[in-house]
Amino acid sequence: MKTMLFHIPDNVELDVKQTARFLAAKLYEAGKLSLGQAAEVAGLSKVAFAEILSDYNVALFNYPASEIGKDASII
C-alpha cells in the first residue's frame, strides 16, 4: 500500500479517521478503489464501510444508467 503525505495548514482542524474515510468514499465513488480497498483505506470492514457511504453522499451501487440499459438489452 502506498503512503501519501499531505501538508495541511495548522489552522485547519481535520480528524485523521474522518479524512481517511472521506477520501476512501470519494475514491470508491470515482471507481478508483473497490469496496474492499476503500474499506481498508478507511480502516473499516466492508460492511461498516458500506454503512457509512451515505454519510458522504456516495451510493453503494455505483452503476451508471447507461450501463443498465446496455445490460438490459442483452438479456
mmCIF file of C-alpha atoms in Angstrom:
data_model
loop_
_atom_site.group_PDB
_atom_site.id
_atom_site.type_symbol
_atom_site.label_atom_id
_atom_site.label_comp_id
_atom_site.label_asym_id
_atom_site.label_seq_id
_atom_site.Cartn_x
_atom_site.Cartn_y
_atom_site.Cartn_z
ATOM 1 C CA MET A 1 0.000 0.000 0.000
ATOM 2 C CA LYS A 2 1.251 3.485 -0.825
ATOM 3 C CA THR A 3 1.660 6.167 1.795
ATOM 4 C CA MET A 4 0.851 9.780 0.996
ATOM 5 C CA LEU A 5 1.843 12.863 2.922
ATOM 6 C CA PHE A 6 -0.372 15.950 2.853
ATOM 7 C CA HIS A 7 0.539 19.369 4.136
ATOM 8 C CA ILE A 8 -2.490 20.924 5.803
ATOM 9 C CA PRO A 9 -2.416 24.442 7.264
ATOM 10 C CA ASP A 10 -2.240 24.489 11.061
ATOM 11 C CA ASN A 11 -5.497 26.406 11.357
ATOM 12 C CA VAL A 12 -7.487 23.665 9.577
ATOM 13 C CA GLU A 13 -8.829 21.119 12.024
ATOM 14 C CA LEU A 14 -9.106 17.683 10.442
ATOM 15 C CA ASP A 15 -9.794 14.398 12.136
ATOM 16 C CA VAL A 16 -7.447 11.803 10.614
ATOM 17 C CA LYS A 17 -10.010 8.976 10.682
ATOM 18 C CA GLN A 18 -12.759 11.106 9.146
ATOM 19 C CA THR A 19 -10.391 12.369 6.459
ATOM 20 C CA ALA A 20 -9.346 8.814 5.539
ATOM 21 C CA ARG A 21 -12.989 7.737 5.389
ATOM 22 C CA PHE A 22 -13.954 10.704 3.214
ATOM 23 C CA LEU A 23 -11.084 10.072 0.818
ATOM 24 C CA ALA A 24 -11.868 6.354 0.642
ATOM 25 C CA ALA A 25 -15.546 7.058 -0.046
ATOM 26 C CA LYS A 26 -14.789 9.511 -2.822
ATOM 27 C CA LEU A 27 -12.195 7.218 -4.433
ATOM 28 C CA TYR A 28 -14.741 4.398 -4.295
ATOM 29 C CA GLU A 29 -17.352 6.677 -5.885
ATOM 30 C CA ALA A 30 -14.899 7.560 -8.674
ATOM 31 C CA GLY A 31 -14.240 3.877 -9.338
ATOM 32 C CA LYS A 32 -10.589 4.143 -8.329
ATOM 33 C CA LEU A 33 -10.953 1.693 -5.411
ATOM 34 C CA SER A 34 -13.017 -1.444 -4.934
ATOM 35 C CA LEU A 35 -15.266 -1.694 -1.894
ATOM 36 C CA GLY A 36 -12.665 -3.839 -0.137
ATOM 37 C CA GLN A 37 -9.803 -1.498 -0.954
ATOM 38 C CA ALA A 38 -11.773 1.539 0.152
ATOM 39 C CA ALA A 39 -12.766 -0.187 3.389
ATOM 40 C CA GLU A 40 -9.090 -0.936 4.062
ATOM 41 C CA VAL A 41 -8.117 2.718 3.452
ATOM 42 C CA ALA A 42 -10.917 3.797 5.790
ATOM 43 C CA GLY A 43 -9.815 1.298 8.437
ATOM 44 C CA LEU A 44 -13.198 -0.428 8.447
ATOM 45 C CA SER A 45 -14.717 -3.760 7.489
ATOM 46 C CA LYS A 46 -16.540 -3.897 4.150
ATOM 47 C CA VAL A 47 -19.905 -3.939 5.910
ATOM 48 C CA ALA A 48 -19.038 -0.988 8.167
ATOM 49 C CA PHE A 49 -17.661 0.975 5.209
ATOM 50 C CA ALA A 50 -20.783 0.282 3.136
ATOM 51 C CA GLU A 51 -22.876 1.598 6.029
ATOM 52 C CA ILE A 52 -21.037 4.959 6.174
ATOM 53 C CA LEU A 53 -21.076 5.688 2.433
ATOM 54 C CA SER A 54 -24.327 7.623 2.727
ATOM 55 C CA ASP A 55 -22.606 9.963 5.224
ATOM 56 C CA TYR A 56 -20.535 11.152 2.244
ATOM 57 C CA ASN A 57 -23.394 11.113 -0.302
ATOM 58 C CA VAL A 58 -21.909 8.080 -2.041
ATOM 59 C CA ALA A 59 -24.110 5.253 -3.319
ATOM 60 C CA LEU A 60 -23.116 1.676 -2.527
ATOM 61 C CA PHE A 61 -24.023 0.622 -6.058
ATOM 62 C CA ASN A 62 -22.299 2.975 -8.452
ATOM 63 C CA TYR A 63 -23.679 1.762 -11.771
ATOM 64 C CA PRO A 64 -24.458 4.324 -14.488
ATOM 65 C CA ALA A 65 -27.947 4.265 -16.020
ATOM 66 C CA SER A 66 -26.420 3.920 -19.494
ATOM 67 C CA GLU A 67 -24.774 0.657 -18.442
ATOM 68 C CA ILE A 68 -28.041 -0.649 -17.005
ATOM 69 C CA GLY A 69 -29.704 -0.030 -20.387
ATOM 70 C CA LYS A 70 -26.927 -1.881 -22.227
ATOM 71 C CA ASP A 71 -27.116 -4.821 -19.864
ATOM 72 C CA ALA A 72 -30.904 -4.966 -20.086
ATOM 73 C CA SER A 73 -30.771 -5.081 -23.890
ATOM 74 C CA ILE A 74 -28.502 -8.132 -23.717
ATOM 75 C CA ILE A 75 -30.928 -10.092 -21.558
#
